[in-house]
């Protein structure tokens, strides 16, 4: 079916203001924050679940793939179509209500993450999941990728806050799920729209901590930072945030902000402790401080809220700082046991040096969730080389008992590495589950699960 | 295939000491703590994952159903076969190791729940999920039913502690899962062995709270207790345990223990607050106390640990106390919004009175998880009447926006009610998922999912 025909069908069904069909409009819906995909056949902007149902039924009748899309702030290509498809962009589905007595927010897929907390605030409640893109990302996108954020170490990821879920299946049928057996809601969360389209979620809200305390510590090397974190946790501290930046990342941010970050430090640690009891919060910070100093760290405590905000500005500026070094980047999202973190960081550093690419590392060190970023200029540097290096980095994680994704999803970017992350039999079972919900593989094809006949990359194949 | 033939096959494969085949032995594996099922064809006692694989392959070759079984302390019939089957009893698979640095326990399916915490204790760690049966129940059974317990309100259910899972599928193939997309581990948890057999799990451990404080409060009626709980939570208290007993339950326990419980109270509340900071723990208890008193409650604080243990003895004695009233009971496990709790308890009380059965109610009031128990004597009272009343109680929960199971699973007991809990289209999707993992419906048939052609019970059908 031609793009024009499906656009005409959808326009007849939904009206012209909910359908984008010109090439100029469609080109804007190819990408997420990093990955570039295939130009959509048509873009639908539903304003209700009924609109989603109608669009899904029309796409099914036409035998066309469907790709769901939130704010497209994702980093692994989840929302970037891998095939010519009907893109359903949820940005107009923004109904949001708060039930303060039940401590719940009910949000349509297009509600911006930050708005949930903003709406909860007058009731003395918050929504803890805080992906870096929370000012633009949507709840639907967050759940599609099961997004995390700095608060995850203490508070859990997006999926941990879902009480009920509404989704449209590949037939266009609407379902309402609670978190019972079988936990189909849990299966949909993180499945990147490959099993169904999440249209609404009821989210658990909590009370905000009354007190927060912040410190920054610099270390001669990454191993010392990792050891300090383990030691502080072993001593009983459960920091709200535990962020790490390597030397290359620290220097990129210092070049950008010029706020006096220690350029010579091998690793920088940023830590928040929080809670309702000031004494406990300060005791936890002391435990972290002591562990940092015992591992040779230099500690700077934030004296005021403004001081704390200034320290966190360094971490929040990583993305724009990296954008100044090279126009593009490949952002990995590996998770490794904390005990091997220093080895993993060193190995990735060495791979970066050997490859000639500019590689920086940062991440949520409490969970062992590391974001090695390969910075590159597609005009002068080889994208094949970037992918080969990204693959080598993924293999470092797998070799050390880690996994490919902590919070960004697999998308298209890490799809080829999944062959090595899963054994063949388990991949078969996952495909069986996929086919149970999407027998014709029309929902976001080319994401999460590698084709069974896709050859596994080997070190030799791209060396 | 005859029972003798499959027993002979399995004995040849595994040796005689791992196979139970006499009728006397098999009869003992029909039931869980409440429900009676069909006598197994043969019982296998695997000592390793390899034994499980061999038994599953043999059952598959023979075309026979398989039912997994832990300590059989379940309350909904999950481990009680609904058809003549090969029962795999995991009680000999008890390997357990603790990785203190990673705060993980790796436990085979047959490890008793309590042993995880016992093994973690020397490392200063605990495993929080605490189903009432934790002294006998197994990790495999806990995960099969996604068991809860009093600590769930603050600390989450069994599934929340699973980091990795090993399972054997219906083909006899072994799989190792992490909690990535697709979260197949999350799907298996709570699926009562209908999608695969969990053989081993790696569980997250935490540090125990340094301080615990306890109070009991009695109220003129259930509504006041529910209101006090809501008010305390709204004020910022997050108690570790929040248990409720109605008047009938309190009187049953007092008849049994004779410790001076207030027989005239409409509702009894038992509350623990815990944490590492004594001041916070006591502040939280004060918030609860204040809310109880404002709602007309009479509060008794535990002055010592021994005093607290005595108060909790009342709650722990519910099961034996009920056993003295009637030899059998049907234990429901509904969850309703706290805001409708008093109405729900009243409606169930009225249904009990009208039915002539002895009904008591207790449960985890923080989550709105209520256990209405119908006590009966199968020699003198109608089991059909019990089932009709159980169904009416389930309908009360669904009518008030609740669900059928908080922590006991659906099993065979609540299977007929699932028709009303799920819309037909969603049931179809769940069956599609079931068939993806168990195409021939050989894994614990007759559990969790009602047959699509099973007629829905209606109020009229059994009135």
Coordinates of N, CA, C and O in Angstrom, one line a residue, chain A residues 101-103 146 160 167 169 174-184 186-187 189-192 194-195 207 232-238 276-277 279-280 283 337-340 400-401 403-405 410 418 422-423 425-427 429-434 436-437 447-449, chain B residues 101-103 146 160 167 169 174-184 186-187 189-192 194-195 207 232-238 276-277 279-280 283 337-340 400-401 403-405 410 418 422-423 425-427 429-434 436-437 447-449:
Chain A
X101 N -5.9 10.7 47.7 CA -6.2 9.7 48.7 C -5.6 8.3 48.4 O -5.1 7.7 49.3
X102 N -5.6 8.0 47.2 CA -5.0 6.7 46.8 C -3.5 6.8 46.4 O -2.9 5.8 46.1
X103 N -3.0 8.0 46.4 CA -1.6 8.3 46.0 C -1.4 7.7 44.6 O -0.4 6.9 44.4
X146 N 11.2 1.3 29.9 CA 11.4 1.1 31.4 C 12.5 2.0 31.9 O 13.5 1.5 32.4
X160 N 8.4 0.1 38.2 CA 8.1 -0.2 39.7 C 7.0 0.6 40.2 O 6.4 0.4 41.2
X167 N -3.7 -0.8 27.4 CA -3.0 -0.9 26.2 C -3.9 -1.3 25.0 O -4.9 -2.0 25.3
X169 N -3.9 -3.7 21.7 CA -3.1 -4.8 21.1 C -3.1 -4.6 19.6 O -3.6 -3.7 19.0
X174 N -8.8 -3.0 23.0 CA -8.3 -2.3 24.2 C -8.3 -3.2 25.5 O -9.3 -4.0 25.6
X175 N -7.3 -3.2 26.3 CA -7.2 -4.0 27.5 C -6.8 -3.1 28.7 O -6.1 -2.2 28.6
X176 N -7.4 -3.6 29.8 CA -7.0 -2.9 31.1 C -6.4 -3.9 32.0 O -7.0 -5.0 32.3
X177 N -5.2 -3.7 32.5 CA -4.4 -4.6 33.2 C -4.1 -4.1 34.6 O -3.8 -3.0 34.8
X178 N -4.1 -5.0 35.6 CA -3.5 -4.8 36.9 C -2.3 -5.6 37.0 O -1.9 -6.3 36.0
X179 N -1.6 -5.6 38.1 CA -0.3 -6.3 38.2 C -0.5 -7.7 38.8 O 0.2 -8.1 39.7
X180 N -1.4 -8.4 38.3 CA -1.7 -9.8 38.7 C -1.0 -10.8 37.8 O -0.4 -10.5 36.8
X181 N -1.2 -12.1 38.2 CA -0.7 -13.2 37.3 C -1.8 -13.2 36.2 O -2.9 -13.2 36.4
X182 N -1.3 -13.5 34.9 CA 0.0 -13.2 34.5 C 0.3 -11.7 34.4 O -0.5 -11.0 33.9
X183 N 1.5 -11.3 34.8 CA 1.8 -9.9 34.8 C 2.2 -9.4 33.4 O 3.3 -9.1 33.1
X184 N 1.1 -9.3 32.6 CA 1.2 -8.8 31.3 C 1.6 -7.4 31.2 O 2.4 -6.9 30.3
X186 N 3.7 -6.0 33.3 CA 5.2 -6.0 33.4 C 5.9 -6.4 32.1 O 7.0 -6.0 31.9
X187 N 5.2 -7.3 31.4 CA 5.8 -7.7 30.1 C 5.8 -6.6 29.1 O 6.8 -6.4 28.3
X189 N 5.9 -3.4 29.8 CA 6.8 -2.3 30.2 C 8.2 -2.7 29.8 O 8.7 -3.8 30.1
X190 N 8.9 -1.9 29.0 CA 10.2 -2.2 28.5 C 10.2 -2.9 27.2 O 11.3 -3.2 26.7
X191 N 9.0 -3.2 26.7 CA 9.0 -3.9 25.4 C 9.0 -3.0 24.2 O 8.9 -3.5 23.0
X192 N 9.2 -1.7 24.4 CA 9.4 -0.8 23.3 C 8.3 -0.8 22.2 O 8.6 -0.6 21.0
X194 N 6.7 -3.3 21.1 CA 6.7 -4.4 20.2 C 5.7 -5.5 20.6 O 5.5 -6.4 19.9
X195 N 4.9 -5.2 21.7 CA 3.9 -6.2 22.1 C 2.5 -5.6 22.2 O 1.5 -6.3 22.3
X207 N 5.6 10.3 49.0 CA 5.9 11.6 49.6 C 7.3 12.0 49.4 O 8.2 11.1 49.4
X232 N 30.6 2.4 51.4 CA 29.5 3.2 52.0 C 28.2 2.5 52.1 O 27.5 2.5 53.1
X233 N 27.9 1.7 51.0 CA 26.7 0.9 51.0 C 26.7 -0.2 52.0 O 25.8 -0.4 52.8
X234 N 27.9 -0.8 52.1 CA 28.1 -1.9 53.1 C 27.9 -1.4 54.5 O 27.5 -2.1 55.4
X235 N 28.3 -0.1 54.7 CA 28.2 0.5 56.1 C 26.8 0.9 56.4 O 26.5 1.3 57.5
X236 N 25.9 0.8 55.4 CA 24.4 1.0 55.7 C 23.8 2.2 55.0 O 22.7 2.5 55.2
X237 N 24.6 3.0 54.2 CA 24.1 4.2 53.5 C 23.3 3.7 52.3 O 23.7 2.8 51.6
X238 N 22.1 4.3 52.1 CA 21.3 4.0 50.9 C 21.1 5.4 50.2 O 20.1 6.0 50.3
X276 N 13.3 11.7 55.7 CA 12.5 12.6 56.5 C 13.1 13.0 57.8 O 12.7 13.9 58.5
X277 N 14.2 12.3 58.2 CA 14.9 12.6 59.4 C 16.2 13.2 59.1 O 17.1 12.5 58.6
X279 N 18.8 13.9 60.9 CA 19.9 13.2 61.6 C 20.3 12.0 60.7 O 21.5 11.7 60.5
X280 N 19.3 11.2 60.3 CA 19.6 10.0 59.5 C 20.3 10.4 58.2 O 21.2 9.8 57.7
X283 N 23.8 11.4 58.8 CA 24.6 10.2 59.2 C 24.9 9.4 57.9 O 26.1 9.0 57.8
X337 N 28.3 -5.7 37.7 CA 28.5 -5.8 39.1 C 29.5 -4.7 39.6 O 30.5 -4.5 38.9
X338 N 29.1 -4.0 40.7 CA 30.0 -3.0 41.2 C 31.4 -3.4 41.4 O 32.4 -2.7 41.3
X339 N 31.6 -4.7 41.8 CA 32.9 -5.3 42.1 C 33.8 -5.3 40.9 O 35.0 -5.3 41.1
X340 N 33.3 -5.3 39.7 CA 34.2 -5.3 38.5 C 34.2 -4.0 37.8 O 34.8 -3.8 36.7
X400 N 31.9 -9.6 31.8 CA 32.0 -9.5 33.2 C 30.7 -9.7 33.9 O 30.5 -9.2 35.0
X401 N 29.8 -10.5 33.3 CA 28.6 -10.8 34.0 C 27.5 -9.7 34.0 O 26.6 -9.7 34.8
X403 N 24.8 -6.8 31.8 CA 23.8 -6.8 30.8 C 23.9 -5.6 29.9 O 24.6 -4.6 30.2
X404 N 23.2 -5.6 28.8 CA 23.3 -4.6 27.7 C 22.7 -3.2 28.1 O 23.1 -2.2 27.6
X405 N 21.6 -3.3 28.9 CA 20.8 -2.1 29.1 C 20.3 -2.0 30.5 O 19.7 -2.9 31.0
X410 N 16.8 -1.6 24.4 CA 17.7 -2.2 23.4 C 17.5 -1.5 22.1 O 18.5 -1.2 21.4
X418 N 22.2 -8.5 21.1 CA 21.4 -9.4 21.8 C 21.6 -10.8 21.6 O 21.4 -11.7 22.4
X422 N 21.8 -13.3 24.9 CA 20.8 -14.4 25.1 C 21.2 -15.7 24.5 O 21.8 -15.7 23.4
X423 N 21.0 -16.8 25.2 CA 21.3 -18.0 24.5 C 20.1 -18.3 23.5 O 19.0 -17.8 23.6
X425 N 18.1 -20.8 22.8 CA 16.9 -21.3 23.3 C 16.0 -20.3 23.9 O 14.8 -20.3 23.7
X426 N 16.6 -19.4 24.7 CA 15.8 -18.4 25.4 C 15.3 -17.4 24.4 O 14.2 -16.9 24.5
X427 N 16.1 -17.0 23.4 CA 15.7 -16.2 22.3 C 14.4 -16.8 21.6 O 13.5 -16.0 21.3
X429 N 12.2 -18.7 23.0 CA 11.1 -18.5 23.9 C 10.5 -17.1 23.8 O 9.3 -16.8 23.8
X430 N 11.5 -16.1 23.8 CA 11.0 -14.7 23.8 C 10.3 -14.4 22.4 O 9.3 -13.7 22.4
X431 N 10.8 -15.0 21.3 CA 10.1 -14.9 20.1 C 8.7 -15.5 20.2 O 7.7 -15.0 19.6
X432 N 8.6 -16.6 20.9 CA 7.2 -17.3 21.0 C 6.3 -16.3 21.8 O 5.1 -16.2 21.4
X433 N 6.8 -15.6 22.8 CA 6.0 -14.7 23.5 C 5.6 -13.5 22.6 O 4.5 -13.0 22.6
X434 N 6.6 -13.0 21.9 CA 6.3 -11.9 20.9 C 5.2 -12.3 19.9 O 4.3 -11.6 19.7
X436 N 2.9 -14.5 20.3 CA 1.6 -14.6 21.0 C 0.9 -13.3 20.9 O -0.4 -13.2 20.8
X437 N 1.6 -12.2 21.0 CA 0.9 -10.9 21.1 C 1.0 -10.1 19.7 O 0.2 -9.2 19.5
X447 N 13.1 -4.2 16.7 CA 13.5 -3.7 18.0 C 13.5 -4.9 19.0 O 12.8 -5.8 18.9
X448 N 14.3 -4.7 20.0 CA 14.5 -5.6 21.2 C 15.0 -7.0 20.8 O 16.1 -7.4 21.3
X449 N 14.2 -7.7 20.0 CA 14.6 -9.1 19.7 C 15.3 -9.2 18.4 O 14.7 -8.9 17.3
Chain B
X101 N 28.9 -9.3 49.3 CA 29.3 -8.1 48.6 C 28.3 -7.6 47.6 O 28.0 -6.4 47.5
X102 N 27.6 -8.6 46.9 CA 26.6 -8.2 46.0 C 25.2 -8.1 46.6 O 24.2 -7.8 45.9
X103 N 25.1 -8.5 47.9 CA 23.8 -8.5 48.6 C 22.8 -9.4 47.9 O 21.7 -9.0 47.5
X146 N 3.9 -15.6 43.8 CA 4.3 -14.2 44.1 C 3.8 -13.8 45.5 O 3.1 -12.8 45.7
X160 N 9.5 -8.7 43.8 CA 10.3 -7.5 43.8 C 11.7 -7.8 44.2 O 12.6 -6.9 44.0
X167 N 14.9 -21.3 34.9 CA 13.6 -22.1 34.8 C 13.8 -23.1 33.7 O 14.6 -23.0 32.7
X169 N 11.6 -25.0 30.7 CA 10.4 -24.9 30.0 C 9.7 -26.2 29.7 O 10.2 -27.3 30.1
X174 N 16.5 -25.6 29.6 CA 16.9 -24.7 30.7 C 17.2 -23.3 30.3 O 17.8 -23.1 29.2
X175 N 16.7 -22.3 31.0 CA 16.9 -20.9 30.6 C 17.3 -20.1 31.8 O 16.9 -20.4 33.0
X176 N 18.2 -19.1 31.6 CA 18.6 -18.2 32.6 C 18.2 -16.8 32.3 O 18.5 -16.3 31.2
X177 N 17.4 -16.2 33.2 CA 16.8 -14.9 32.8 C 17.3 -13.8 33.8 O 17.5 -14.0 35.0
X178 N 17.5 -12.6 33.3 CA 17.7 -11.4 34.1 C 16.4 -10.6 34.0 O 15.4 -11.0 33.3
X179 N 16.3 -9.4 34.6 CA 15.0 -8.7 34.6 C 15.0 -7.6 33.4 O 14.6 -6.5 33.6
X180 N 15.4 -8.1 32.2 CA 15.4 -7.2 31.1 C 14.1 -7.3 30.3 O 13.3 -8.1 30.6
X181 N 14.0 -6.5 29.2 CA 13.0 -6.7 28.2 C 13.3 -7.9 27.4 O 14.5 -8.1 27.1
X182 N 12.4 -8.8 27.1 CA 11.1 -8.9 27.7 C 11.2 -9.5 29.1 O 12.0 -10.4 29.3
X183 N 10.5 -9.0 30.1 CA 10.7 -9.4 31.5 C 9.9 -10.8 31.7 O 8.9 -10.9 32.3
X184 N 10.5 -11.8 31.1 CA 10.0 -13.1 31.1 C 10.0 -13.6 32.6 O 9.1 -14.4 33.0
X186 N 9.5 -11.9 35.2 CA 8.3 -11.3 35.9 C 7.1 -12.0 35.5 O 6.1 -12.1 36.3
X187 N 7.0 -12.5 34.3 CA 5.8 -13.2 33.8 C 5.7 -14.6 34.5 O 4.6 -15.0 34.9
X189 N 6.9 -15.3 37.5 CA 6.6 -15.1 38.9 C 5.1 -14.9 39.0 O 4.5 -14.0 38.4
X190 N 4.5 -15.7 39.9 CA 3.0 -15.6 40.1 C 2.2 -16.4 39.1 O 1.0 -16.5 39.1
X191 N 2.9 -17.1 38.2 CA 2.2 -17.9 37.2 C 1.9 -19.3 37.6 O 1.4 -20.2 36.8
X192 N 2.3 -19.7 38.9 CA 1.9 -20.9 39.5 C 2.3 -22.2 38.7 O 1.6 -23.2 38.6
X194 N 2.5 -22.6 35.6 CA 1.7 -22.8 34.3 C 2.5 -22.4 33.1 O 2.0 -22.7 32.0
X195 N 3.6 -21.8 33.3 CA 4.4 -21.3 32.1 C 5.8 -21.9 32.1 O 6.5 -21.8 31.1
X207 N 19.6 -4.7 54.3 CA 20.0 -4.6 55.7 C 18.7 -4.5 56.5 O 17.8 -3.9 56.2
X232 N -2.9 8.1 59.0 CA -1.5 8.0 59.4 C -0.6 8.0 58.2 O 0.5 8.6 58.2
X233 N -1.0 7.3 57.1 CA -0.2 7.3 55.9 C -0.1 8.7 55.3 O 0.9 9.1 54.9
X234 N -1.3 9.3 55.3 CA -1.3 10.7 54.7 C -0.4 11.6 55.5 O 0.2 12.5 54.9
X235 N -0.2 11.4 56.8 CA 0.6 12.2 57.6 C 2.1 11.9 57.4 O 2.9 12.6 57.9
X236 N 2.4 10.9 56.6 CA 3.8 10.6 56.3 C 4.4 9.3 56.9 O 5.5 9.0 56.7
X237 N 3.6 8.6 57.7 CA 4.0 7.3 58.3 C 4.1 6.2 57.2 O 3.1 6.1 56.4
X238 N 5.1 5.4 57.1 CA 5.2 4.3 56.2 C 5.5 3.1 57.1 O 6.6 2.6 57.2
X276 N 16.3 2.8 60.7 CA 17.7 2.8 61.3 C 17.8 4.0 62.3 O 18.8 4.1 63.0
X277 N 16.9 4.9 62.2 CA 16.9 6.0 63.1 C 15.8 6.0 64.1 O 14.6 6.1 63.7
X279 N 14.6 8.0 66.3 CA 13.7 9.1 66.4 C 12.7 9.1 65.3 O 11.5 9.3 65.6
X280 N 13.1 8.8 64.1 CA 12.1 8.6 63.0 C 11.1 7.5 63.2 O 9.9 7.7 63.0
X283 N 8.8 8.7 65.8 CA 7.9 9.7 65.2 C 6.8 9.1 64.4 O 5.6 9.5 64.4
X337 N -9.4 -0.9 47.3 CA -8.9 0.4 47.8 C -9.3 0.7 49.2 O -10.3 0.3 49.7
X338 N -8.3 1.3 50.0 CA -8.5 1.5 51.4 C -9.8 2.3 51.7 O -10.4 2.1 52.7
X339 N -10.1 3.2 50.7 CA -11.2 4.1 50.9 C -12.6 3.4 51.0 O -13.5 3.9 51.5
X340 N -12.6 2.2 50.4 CA -13.9 1.4 50.5 C -13.9 0.3 51.4 O -14.8 -0.5 51.5
X400 N -16.2 -3.2 43.9 CA -15.6 -2.0 44.5 C -14.2 -1.7 43.9 O -13.4 -1.0 44.5
X401 N -14.0 -2.2 42.7 CA -12.7 -1.8 42.0 C -11.5 -2.6 42.6 O -10.4 -2.2 42.4
X403 N -9.4 -6.5 43.3 CA -8.9 -7.7 42.6 C -9.0 -8.9 43.4 O -9.2 -8.9 44.7
X404 N -8.9 -10.1 42.8 CA -9.2 -11.4 43.5 C -8.1 -11.8 44.4 O -8.3 -12.6 45.4
X405 N -6.8 -11.5 44.1 CA -5.7 -12.0 44.9 C -4.6 -11.0 45.1 O -4.2 -10.3 44.2
X410 N -4.2 -17.4 42.3 CA -5.6 -17.7 41.9 C -5.8 -19.2 42.1 O -6.8 -19.6 42.6
X418 N -12.3 -15.8 37.8 CA -11.4 -15.0 36.9 C -12.2 -14.5 35.7 O -11.9 -13.5 35.1
X422 N -11.6 -10.6 34.5 CA -11.0 -10.3 33.2 C -12.0 -10.1 32.2 O -13.0 -10.9 32.1
X423 N -11.8 -9.1 31.3 CA -12.7 -9.1 30.1 C -12.3 -10.2 29.1 O -11.1 -10.6 29.2
X425 N -11.6 -10.3 26.0 CA -10.5 -10.1 25.1 C -9.2 -10.2 25.8 O -8.2 -10.8 25.2
X426 N -9.1 -9.7 27.0 CA -7.8 -9.8 27.8 C -7.5 -11.3 28.1 O -6.4 -11.7 28.1
X427 N -8.6 -12.0 28.5 CA -8.4 -13.5 28.7 C -7.8 -14.2 27.5 O -6.9 -15.0 27.6
X429 N -5.9 -12.8 25.2 CA -4.5 -12.5 25.1 C -3.6 -13.3 26.1 O -2.6 -13.8 25.8
X430 N -4.1 -13.4 27.3 CA -3.4 -14.2 28.3 C -3.3 -15.7 27.9 O -2.2 -16.3 28.1
X431 N -4.3 -16.2 27.3 CA -4.2 -17.6 26.8 C -3.2 -17.6 25.7 O -2.5 -18.6 25.5
X432 N -3.1 -16.6 24.8 CA -2.1 -16.6 23.8 C -0.7 -16.7 24.4 O 0.2 -17.4 23.9
X433 N -0.5 -15.9 25.5 CA 0.8 -15.9 26.1 C 1.1 -17.3 26.7 O 2.2 -17.9 26.6
X434 N 0.1 -17.8 27.4 CA 0.2 -19.2 27.9 C 0.6 -20.2 26.8 O 1.5 -21.0 27.0
X436 N 2.1 -19.7 24.1 CA 3.4 -19.4 23.6 C 4.4 -20.2 24.4 O 5.4 -20.7 23.8
X437 N 4.2 -20.4 25.7 CA 5.1 -21.1 26.5 C 4.7 -22.5 26.8 O 5.5 -23.3 27.2
X447 N -5.2 -24.1 36.3 CA -4.8 -23.0 37.3 C -4.7 -21.7 36.6 O -4.4 -21.6 35.4
X448 N -4.9 -20.6 37.4 CA -4.8 -19.2 37.0 C -5.8 -18.8 35.9 O -6.6 -17.9 36.2
X449 N -5.7 -19.4 34.7 CA -6.6 -18.9 33.6 C -7.8 -19.9 33.5 O -7.6 -21.0 33.2

